[in-house]
Amino acid sequence: MICSTDYTVLRQQLLAKRKNLSVSQRIQCSQILNNTLLPFIEQHFPKGSLITAFWPFGDEIDIKETLYQLDKKGYILALPRVVERDAPLRFYYWTSQTPMKIGHFNIPEPQMTEEIQHIPDLVLTPLLGFTHHKDRLGYGKGYYDRTLSKWLQQKENLATIGISWDEGLIDDPSYQPAPHDVPLQRILTPSGWVA
């Protein structure tokens, strides 16, 4: 199948939609999403589960409140670092006491912590865009796709949740994900779970 989607233009359009959100909308929508995400994790994953997540950057939805609460409740958390270009992400343990430093692409990452050695129980991944088929569109560097592909080779039923603004919905029926794009099990927006 030939893919005719212009990903560069699509990414620019989705970024523009995000930038149009007001500060108050961002705060309110982030809070609404966190109020759904935290109880879901508590209901489906026992304390002590290893959860890889992300530190919100730029215009991404803010899940820090969920991360702080999960840490407080006894979950094991890890955040990504870009250690090598064009390779899978590497995840390092994080708690609310972990100092952060600016890493590649100016994204905050854990400083001075140990790298995880196990496949996580749950992966929370940021999304620039998504479809109702749970296709994930990232920023175009392929880090999460490489990471998810690597982990899925070792754990076929890896739990994955994509986190996005409602504005990330790709509603173009002609959209085709790239061959390397890894679909997710679930996607959550402030409006709820994507069906």
Tab-separated table of N, CA, C and O in Angstrom, residues 82-194:
chain	number	residue	atom	x	y	z
A	82	VAL	N	16.796	10.458	25.755
A	82	VAL	CA	17.388	10.141	24.461
A	82	VAL	C	18.882	10.015	24.726
A	82	VAL	O	19.561	11.002	25.001
A	83	VAL	N	19.378	8.796	24.666
A	83	VAL	CA	20.795	8.543	24.931
A	83	VAL	C	21.554	8.417	23.614
A	83	VAL	O	22.712	8.790	23.519
A	84	GLU	N	20.847	7.891	22.619
A	84	GLU	CA	21.472	7.667	21.316
A	84	GLU	C	20.470	8.036	20.233
A	84	GLU	O	19.310	7.636	20.277
A	85	ARG	N	20.922	8.805	19.257
A	85	ARG	CA	20.038	9.203	18.161
A	85	ARG	C	19.611	7.979	17.347
A	85	ARG	O	20.364	7.029	17.189
A	86	ASP	N	18.387	8.019	16.834
A	86	ASP	CA	17.844	6.955	15.983
A	86	ASP	C	17.875	5.585	16.657
A	86	ASP	O	18.101	4.563	16.002
A	87	ALA	N	17.656	5.572	17.954
A	87	ALA	CA	17.622	4.325	18.734
A	87	ALA	C	16.394	4.375	19.635
A	87	ALA	O	15.757	5.423	19.776
A	88	PRO	N	16.043	3.250	20.259
A	88	PRO	CA	14.934	3.305	21.216
A	88	PRO	C	15.259	4.242	22.383
A	88	PRO	O	16.430	4.470	22.710
A	89	LEU	N	14.221	4.771	22.997
A	89	LEU	CA	14.395	5.567	24.212
A	89	LEU	C	14.910	4.661	25.320
A	89	LEU	O	14.677	3.456	25.315
A	90	ARG	N	15.559	5.269	26.288
A	90	ARG	CA	15.951	4.534	27.487
A	90	ARG	C	15.271	5.231	28.656
A	90	ARG	O	15.197	6.454	28.708
A	91	PHE	N	14.748	4.428	29.571
A	91	PHE	CA	13.950	4.965	30.671
A	91	PHE	C	14.690	4.840	31.988
A	91	PHE	O	15.327	3.824	32.262
A	92	TYR	N	14.566	5.899	32.794
A	92	TYR	CA	15.270	5.995	34.073
A	92	TYR	C	14.261	6.256	35.179
A	92	TYR	O	13.299	7.001	34.998
A	93	TYR	N	14.527	5.631	36.320
A	93	TYR	CA	13.608	5.758	37.448
A	93	TYR	C	13.400	7.219	37.821
A	93	TYR	O	14.316	8.036	37.739
A	94	TRP	N	12.169	7.512	38.242
A	94	TRP	CA	11.791	8.869	38.628
A	94	TRP	C	10.892	8.804	39.858
A	94	TRP	O	10.014	7.939	39.958
A	95	THR	N	11.118	9.706	40.794
A	95	THR	CA	10.194	9.959	41.898
A	95	THR	C	9.981	11.461	41.956
A	95	THR	O	10.666	12.233	41.268
A	96	SER	N	9.073	11.880	42.801
A	96	SER	CA	8.812	13.320	42.922
A	96	SER	C	10.030	14.065	43.456
A	96	SER	O	10.086	15.292	43.371
A	97	GLN	N	11.002	13.349	43.990
A	97	GLN	CA	12.225	13.972	44.509
A	97	GLN	C	13.367	13.981	43.487
A	97	GLN	O	14.442	14.529	43.763
A	98	THR	N	13.171	13.381	42.344
A	98	THR	CA	14.234	13.277	41.335
A	98	THR	C	14.483	14.629	40.675
A	98	THR	O	13.556	15.221	40.115
A	99	PRO	N	15.731	15.097	40.697
A	99	PRO	CA	16.026	16.334	39.960
A	99	PRO	C	15.927	16.077	38.451
A	99	PRO	O	16.245	14.982	37.984
A	100	MET	N	15.474	17.092	37.737
A	100	MET	CA	15.338	16.999	36.287
A	100	MET	C	16.395	17.876	35.633
A	100	MET	O	16.808	18.888	36.199
A	101	LYS	N	16.827	17.473	34.448
A	101	LYS	CA	17.767	18.276	33.661
A	101	LYS	C	17.227	18.378	32.242
A	101	LYS	O	16.376	17.587	31.829
A	102	ILE	N	17.703	19.342	31.514
A	102	ILE	CA	17.280	19.513	30.123
A	102	ILE	C	18.112	18.571	29.259
A	102	ILE	O	19.335	18.593	29.296
A	103	GLY	N	17.403	17.737	28.480
A	103	GLY	CA	18.068	16.757	27.630
A	103	GLY	C	17.933	17.113	26.158
A	103	GLY	O	17.712	18.272	25.797
A	104	HIS	N	18.024	16.086	25.314
A	104	HIS	CA	17.885	16.289	23.866
A	104	HIS	C	16.535	16.934	23.559
A	104	HIS	O	15.546	16.679	24.237
A	105	PHE	N	16.505	17.736	22.531
A	105	PHE	CA	15.301	18.437	22.081
A	105	PHE	C	14.729	19.341	23.180
A	105	PHE	O	13.550	19.682	23.161
A	106	ASN	N	15.568	19.702	24.177
A	106	ASN	CA	15.179	20.560	25.303
A	106	ASN	C	14.066	19.959	26.159
A	106	ASN	O	13.297	20.679	26.789
A	107	ILE	N	13.992	18.650	26.194
A	107	ILE	CA	12.967	17.965	26.984
A	107	ILE	C	13.545	17.625	28.357
A	107	ILE	O	14.624	17.039	28.448
A	108	PRO	N	12.847	17.977	29.443
A	108	PRO	CA	13.317	17.613	30.779
A	108	PRO	C	13.359	16.090	30.951
A	108	PRO	O	12.470	15.378	30.486
A	109	GLU	N	14.422	15.610	31.598
A	109	GLU	CA	14.581	14.183	31.843
A	109	GLU	C	15.224	13.961	33.206
A	109	GLU	O	15.855	14.855	33.748
A	110	PRO	N	15.050	12.757	33.771
A	110	PRO	CA	15.611	12.498	35.099
A	110	PRO	C	17.136	12.597	35.098
A	110	PRO	O	17.792	12.170	34.159
A	111	GLN	N	17.632	13.161	36.156
A	111	GLN	CA	19.079	13.322	36.310
A	111	GLN	C	19.565	12.364	37.399
A	111	GLN	O	18.932	12.230	38.444
A	112	MET	N	20.648	11.676	37.132
A	112	MET	CA	21.323	10.879	38.151
A	112	MET	C	20.465	9.762	38.725
A	112	MET	O	20.429	9.545	39.924
A	113	THR	N	19.731	9.038	37.882
A	113	THR	CA	18.985	7.883	38.372
A	113	THR	C	19.392	6.662	37.558
A	113	THR	O	20.035	6.774	36.512
A	114	GLU	N	18.967	5.511	38.016
A	114	GLU	CA	19.317	4.241	37.392
A	114	GLU	C	18.360	3.931	36.241
A	114	GLU	O	17.167	4.215	36.307
A	115	GLU	N	18.882	3.290	35.207
A	115	GLU	CA	18.066	2.891	34.065
A	115	GLU	C	17.255	1.647	34.418
A	115	GLU	O	17.746	0.743	35.099
A	116	ILE	N	16.002	1.592	33.938
A	116	ILE	CA	15.188	0.397	34.179
A	116	ILE	C	15.757	-0.759	33.362
A	116	ILE	O	16.297	-0.564	32.276
A	117	GLN	N	15.625	-1.961	33.896
A	117	GLN	CA	16.134	-3.147	33.221
A	117	GLN	C	15.012	-4.106	32.819
A	117	GLN	O	15.284	-5.178	32.286
A	118	HIS	N	13.766	-3.732	33.096
A	118	HIS	CA	12.631	-4.601	32.816
A	118	HIS	C	11.656	-3.897	31.872
A	118	HIS	O	11.607	-2.669	31.816
A	119	ILE	N	10.866	-4.681	31.197
A	119	ILE	CA	9.803	-4.122	30.364
A	119	ILE	C	8.700	-3.638	31.300
A	119	ILE	O	8.337	-4.332	32.246
A	120	PRO	N	8.175	-2.448	31.066
A	120	PRO	CA	7.165	-1.911	31.995
A	120	PRO	C	5.845	-2.672	31.938
A	120	PRO	O	5.553	-3.390	30.985
A	121	ASP	N	5.062	-2.472	32.982
A	121	ASP	CA	3.705	-3.016	33.025
A	121	ASP	C	2.743	-2.141	32.233
A	121	ASP	O	1.738	-2.621	31.714
A	122	LEU	N	3.064	-0.850	32.152
A	122	LEU	CA	2.220	0.117	31.449
A	122	LEU	C	3.099	1.199	30.848
A	122	LEU	O	4.039	1.669	31.491
A	123	VAL	N	2.775	1.581	29.612
A	123	VAL	CA	3.471	2.673	28.929
A	123	VAL	C	2.475	3.801	28.682
A	123	VAL	O	1.428	3.591	28.065
A	124	LEU	N	2.797	4.984	29.190
A	124	LEU	CA	2.045	6.200	28.872
A	124	LEU	C	2.876	6.966	27.858
A	124	LEU	O	4.034	7.296	28.123
A	125	THR	N	2.309	7.252	26.720
A	125	THR	CA	3.063	7.903	25.656
A	125	THR	C	2.351	9.170	25.180
A	125	THR	O	1.123	9.186	25.067
A	126	PRO	N	3.117	10.226	24.914
A	126	PRO	CA	2.486	11.446	24.389
A	126	PRO	C	2.121	11.264	22.924
A	126	PRO	O	2.778	10.522	22.193
A	127	LEU	N	1.062	11.926	22.514
A	127	LEU	CA	0.622	11.866	21.120
A	127	LEU	C	0.500	13.272	20.561
A	127	LEU	O	-0.024	14.160	21.222
A	128	LEU	N	0.953	13.433	19.346
A	128	LEU	CA	0.640	14.652	18.613
A	128	LEU	C	-0.709	14.455	17.929
A	128	LEU	O	-1.564	15.328	17.918
A	129	GLY	N	-0.902	13.262	17.367
A	129	GLY	CA	-2.153	12.947	16.704
A	129	GLY	C	-2.524	11.495	16.911
A	129	GLY	O	-1.694	10.678	17.310
A	130	PHE	N	-3.798	11.173	16.624
A	130	PHE	CA	-4.290	9.811	16.786
A	130	PHE	C	-5.515	9.617	15.915
A	130	PHE	O	-6.142	10.576	15.463
A	131	THR	N	-5.855	8.348	15.691
A	131	THR	CA	-7.075	8.010	14.956
A	131	THR	C	-7.981	7.168	15.850
A	131	THR	O	-7.562	6.699	16.908
A	132	HIS	N	-9.199	6.950	15.389
A	132	HIS	CA	-10.126	6.080	16.121
A	132	HIS	C	-9.670	4.624	16.080
A	132	HIS	O	-10.165	3.799	16.839
A	133	HIS	N	-8.708	4.307	15.199
A	133	HIS	CA	-8.140	2.956	15.142
A	133	HIS	C	-6.968	2.807	16.104
A	133	HIS	O	-6.283	1.805	16.091
A	134	LYS	N	-6.728	3.851	16.902
A	134	LYS	CA	-5.657	3.902	17.909
A	134	LYS	C	-4.264	3.966	17.282
A	134	LYS	O	-3.288	3.522	17.863
A	135	ASP	N	-4.217	4.524	16.071
A	135	ASP	CA	-2.929	4.827	15.460
A	135	ASP	C	-2.343	6.031	16.168
A	135	ASP	O	-3.075	6.952	16.547
A	136	ARG	N	-1.039	6.024	16.331
A	136	ARG	CA	-0.330	7.078	17.041
A	136	ARG	C	0.511	7.868	16.053
A	136	ARG	O	1.243	7.281	15.262
A	137	LEU	N	0.400	9.191	16.114
A	137	LEU	CA	1.292	10.054	15.344
A	137	LEU	C	2.117	10.850	16.334
A	137	LEU	O	1.577	11.582	17.173
A	138	GLY	N	3.432	10.682	16.259
A	138	GLY	CA	4.333	11.423	17.127
A	138	GLY	C	4.938	12.604	16.386
A	138	GLY	O	4.373	13.120	15.418
A	139	TYR	N	6.122	12.979	16.823
A	139	TYR	CA	6.754	14.180	16.282
A	139	TYR	C	7.655	13.901	15.081
A	139	TYR	O	8.268	14.807	14.543
A	140	GLY	N	7.774	12.643	14.684
A	140	GLY	CA	8.491	12.333	13.458
A	140	GLY	C	9.907	11.816	13.631
A	140	GLY	O	10.576	11.519	12.648
A	141	LYS	N	10.358	11.673	14.851
A	141	LYS	CA	11.720	11.174	15.076
A	141	LYS	C	11.749	9.658	15.281
A	141	LYS	O	12.805	9.043	15.227
A	142	GLY	N	10.593	9.048	15.588
A	142	GLY	CA	10.495	7.597	15.688
A	142	GLY	C	10.954	6.978	16.995
A	142	GLY	O	11.020	5.750	17.103
A	143	TYR	N	11.246	7.791	18.006
A	143	TYR	CA	11.773	7.227	19.258
A	143	TYR	C	10.772	6.301	19.944
A	143	TYR	O	11.122	5.200	20.371
A	144	TYR	N	9.531	6.735	20.073
A	144	TYR	CA	8.545	5.880	20.731
A	144	TYR	C	8.214	4.655	19.883
A	144	TYR	O	8.005	3.570	20.421
A	145	ASP	N	8.157	4.811	18.568
A	145	ASP	CA	7.888	3.652	17.713
A	145	ASP	C	8.977	2.596	17.870
A	145	ASP	O	8.690	1.404	17.984
A	146	ARG	N	10.234	3.006	17.874
A	146	ARG	CA	11.336	2.045	18.062
A	146	ARG	C	11.264	1.398	19.439
A	146	ARG	O	11.491	0.196	19.587
A	147	THR	N	10.946	2.206	20.452
A	147	THR	CA	10.872	1.684	21.820
A	147	THR	C	9.737	0.685	21.952
A	147	THR	O	9.927	-0.424	22.482
A	148	LEU	N	8.539	1.048	21.477
A	148	LEU	CA	7.390	0.150	21.572
A	148	LEU	C	7.616	-1.131	20.775
A	148	LEU	O	7.284	-2.229	21.234
A	149	SER	N	8.197	-1.023	19.585
A	149	SER	CA	8.480	-2.209	18.775
A	149	SER	C	9.411	-3.164	19.521
A	149	SER	O	9.183	-4.380	19.540
A	150	LYS	N	10.432	-2.609	20.135
A	150	LYS	CA	11.394	-3.432	20.884
A	150	LYS	C	10.697	-4.147	22.047
A	150	LYS	O	10.860	-5.357	22.235
A	151	TRP	N	9.919	-3.411	22.814
A	151	TRP	CA	9.241	-4.008	23.967
A	151	TRP	C	8.180	-5.016	23.545
A	151	TRP	O	7.999	-6.047	24.192
A	152	LEU	N	7.443	-4.742	22.464
A	152	LEU	CA	6.391	-5.646	22.013
A	152	LEU	C	6.949	-6.966	21.499
A	152	LEU	O	6.261	-7.988	21.514
A	153	GLN	N	8.201	-6.972	21.055
A	153	GLN	CA	8.831	-8.223	20.655
A	153	GLN	C	9.034	-9.134	21.867
A	153	GLN	O	9.069	-10.349	21.740
A	154	GLN	N	9.158	-8.535	23.046
A	154	GLN	CA	9.408	-9.301	24.261
A	154	GLN	C	8.151	-9.500	25.106
A	154	GLN	O	8.097	-10.401	25.941
A	155	LYS	N	7.161	-8.638	24.930
A	155	LYS	CA	5.932	-8.715	25.731
A	155	LYS	C	4.756	-8.329	24.834
A	155	LYS	O	4.415	-7.152	24.699
A	156	GLU	N	4.147	-9.336	24.229
A	156	GLU	CA	3.144	-9.115	23.196
A	156	GLU	C	1.936	-8.314	23.676
A	156	GLU	O	1.354	-7.537	22.941
A	157	ASN	N	1.543	-8.502	24.928
A	157	ASN	CA	0.353	-7.816	25.446
A	157	ASN	C	0.708	-6.589	26.281
A	157	ASN	O	0.018	-6.260	27.227
A	158	LEU	N	1.761	-5.902	25.907
A	158	LEU	CA	2.196	-4.703	26.616
A	158	LEU	C	1.065	-3.679	26.669
A	158	LEU	O	0.463	-3.345	25.645
A	159	ALA	N	0.747	-3.195	27.855
A	159	ALA	CA	-0.314	-2.200	28.031
A	159	ALA	C	0.201	-0.822	27.623
A	159	ALA	O	1.226	-0.363	28.133
A	160	THR	N	-0.502	-0.189	26.704
A	160	THR	CA	-0.094	1.130	26.208
A	160	THR	C	-1.286	2.075	26.215
A	160	THR	O	-2.381	1.707	25.791
A	161	ILE	N	-1.035	3.296	26.689
A	161	ILE	CA	-2.047	4.345	26.666
A	161	ILE	C	-1.414	5.597	26.070
A	161	ILE	O	-0.420	6.112	26.588
A	162	GLY	N	-2.001	6.078	24.991
A	162	GLY	CA	-1.581	7.340	24.403
A	162	GLY	C	-2.359	8.480	25.035
A	162	GLY	O	-3.561	8.356	25.297
A	163	ILE	N	-1.663	9.580	25.288
A	163	ILE	CA	-2.268	10.749	25.942
A	163	ILE	C	-2.244	11.917	24.954
A	163	ILE	O	-1.190	12.268	24.422
A	164	SER	N	-3.416	12.515	24.732
A	164	SER	CA	-3.486	13.592	23.742
A	164	SER	C	-4.597	14.580	24.079
A	164	SER	O	-5.545	14.258	24.796
A	165	TRP	N	-4.471	15.760	23.513
A	165	TRP	CA	-5.582	16.707	23.478
A	165	TRP	C	-6.629	16.159	22.526
A	165	TRP	O	-6.318	15.404	21.600
A	166	ASP	N	-7.867	16.567	22.692
A	166	ASP	CA	-8.912	16.209	21.729
A	166	ASP	C	-8.550	16.706	20.329
A	166	ASP	O	-8.895	16.083	19.330
A	167	GLU	N	-7.836	17.808	20.281
A	167	GLU	CA	-7.453	18.430	19.010
A	167	GLU	C	-6.481	17.573	18.203
A	167	GLU	O	-6.183	17.872	17.051
A	168	GLY	N	-5.985	16.491	18.791
A	168	GLY	CA	-5.072	15.596	18.086
A	168	GLY	C	-5.765	14.594	17.179
A	168	GLY	O	-5.098	13.859	16.440
A	169	LEU	N	-7.092	14.553	17.209
A	169	LEU	CA	-7.813	13.584	16.383
A	169	LEU	C	-7.547	13.836	14.897
A	169	LEU	O	-7.736	14.943	14.398
A	170	ILE	N	-7.124	12.800	14.216
A	170	ILE	CA	-6.928	12.844	12.759
A	170	ILE	C	-8.199	12.258	12.163
A	170	ILE	O	-8.423	11.053	12.193
A	171	ASP	N	-9.043	13.124	11.628
A	171	ASP	CA	-10.337	12.652	11.132
A	171	ASP	C	-10.386	12.549	9.612
A	171	ASP	O	-11.449	12.410	9.030
A	172	ASP	N	-9.228	12.566	8.982
A	172	ASP	CA	-9.137	12.411	7.530
A	172	ASP	C	-9.253	10.917	7.194
A	172	ASP	O	-8.386	10.128	7.571
A	173	PRO	N	-10.322	10.512	6.512
A	173	PRO	CA	-10.492	9.082	6.216
A	173	PRO	C	-9.400	8.509	5.317
A	173	PRO	O	-9.215	7.293	5.265
A	174	SER	N	-8.660	9.354	4.622
A	174	SER	CA	-7.590	8.854	3.750
A	174	SER	C	-6.260	8.692	4.493
A	174	SER	O	-5.285	8.208	3.920
A	175	TYR	N	-6.222	9.068	5.772
A	175	TYR	CA	-4.975	8.958	6.536
A	175	TYR	C	-4.515	7.501	6.615
A	175	TYR	O	-5.304	6.602	6.903
A	176	GLN	N	-3.238	7.302	6.373
A	176	GLN	CA	-2.617	5.989	6.524
A	176	GLN	C	-1.405	6.133	7.435
A	176	GLN	O	-0.541	6.972	7.180
A	177	PRO	N	-1.318	5.340	8.509
A	177	PRO	CA	-0.126	5.412	9.339
A	177	PRO	C	1.091	4.929	8.555
A	177	PRO	O	0.950	4.136	7.611
A	178	ALA	N	2.244	5.420	8.943
A	178	ALA	CA	3.481	4.959	8.312
A	178	ALA	C	3.707	3.497	8.690
A	178	ALA	O	3.227	3.031	9.731
A	179	PRO	N	4.438	2.760	7.864
A	179	PRO	CA	4.647	1.330	8.135
A	179	PRO	C	5.278	1.040	9.500
A	179	PRO	O	4.992	0.009	10.096
A	180	HIS	N	6.079	1.959	10.012
A	180	HIS	CA	6.759	1.718	11.296
A	180	HIS	C	5.926	2.180	12.498
A	180	HIS	O	6.304	1.927	13.635
A	181	ASP	N	4.789	2.843	12.271
A	181	ASP	CA	3.971	3.341	13.379
A	181	ASP	C	3.360	2.173	14.158
A	181	ASP	O	2.828	1.238	13.567
A	182	VAL	N	3.436	2.257	15.464
A	182	VAL	CA	2.919	1.204	16.338
A	182	VAL	C	1.585	1.660	16.921
A	182	VAL	O	1.532	2.664	17.632
A	183	PRO	N	0.493	0.930	16.650
A	183	PRO	CA	-0.794	1.305	17.237
A	183	PRO	C	-0.797	1.028	18.743
A	183	PRO	O	-0.027	0.209	19.248
A	184	LEU	N	-1.670	1.724	19.451
A	184	LEU	CA	-1.748	1.608	20.905
A	184	LEU	C	-2.996	0.840	21.315
A	184	LEU	O	-3.944	0.715	20.548
A	185	GLN	N	-2.999	0.355	22.561
A	185	GLN	CA	-4.183	-0.346	23.072
A	185	GLN	C	-5.298	0.639	23.408
A	185	GLN	O	-6.467	0.369	23.183
A	186	ARG	N	-4.911	1.765	24.003
A	186	ARG	CA	-5.895	2.756	24.442
A	186	ARG	C	-5.357	4.155	24.162
A	186	ARG	O	-4.152	4.374	24.178
A	187	ILE	N	-6.299	5.090	23.975
A	187	ILE	CA	-5.950	6.505	23.848
A	187	ILE	C	-6.912	7.285	24.729
A	187	ILE	O	-8.127	7.043	24.714
A	188	LEU	N	-6.354	8.216	25.494
A	188	LEU	CA	-7.155	9.039	26.402
A	188	LEU	C	-6.971	10.510	26.054
A	188	LEU	O	-5.848	10.978	25.885
A	189	THR	N	-8.103	11.224	25.974
A	189	THR	CA	-8.108	12.668	25.784
A	189	THR	C	-8.939	13.266	26.937
A	189	THR	O	-9.581	12.524	27.677
A	190	PRO	N	-8.983	14.593	27.065
A	190	PRO	CA	-9.843	15.170	28.092
A	190	PRO	C	-11.314	14.774	27.954
A	190	PRO	O	-12.048	14.725	28.944
A	191	SER	N	-11.761	14.443	26.760
A	191	SER	CA	-13.159	14.020	26.559
A	191	SER	C	-13.386	12.568	26.949
A	191	SER	O	-14.534	12.124	26.999
A	192	GLY	N	-12.318	11.826	27.196
A	192	GLY	CA	-12.462	10.428	27.609
A	192	GLY	C	-11.681	9.489	26.729
A	192	GLY	O	-10.821	9.889	25.937
A	193	TRP	N	-12.030	8.194	26.845
A	193	TRP	CA	-11.350	7.145	26.095
A	193	TRP	C	-11.807	7.171	24.651
A	193	TRP	O	-12.997	7.294	24.365
A	194	VAL	N	-10.858	7.053	23.733
A	194	VAL	CA	-11.174	7.049	22.297
A	194	VAL	C	-11.689	5.675	21.925
A	194	VAL	O	-11.051	4.662	22.220
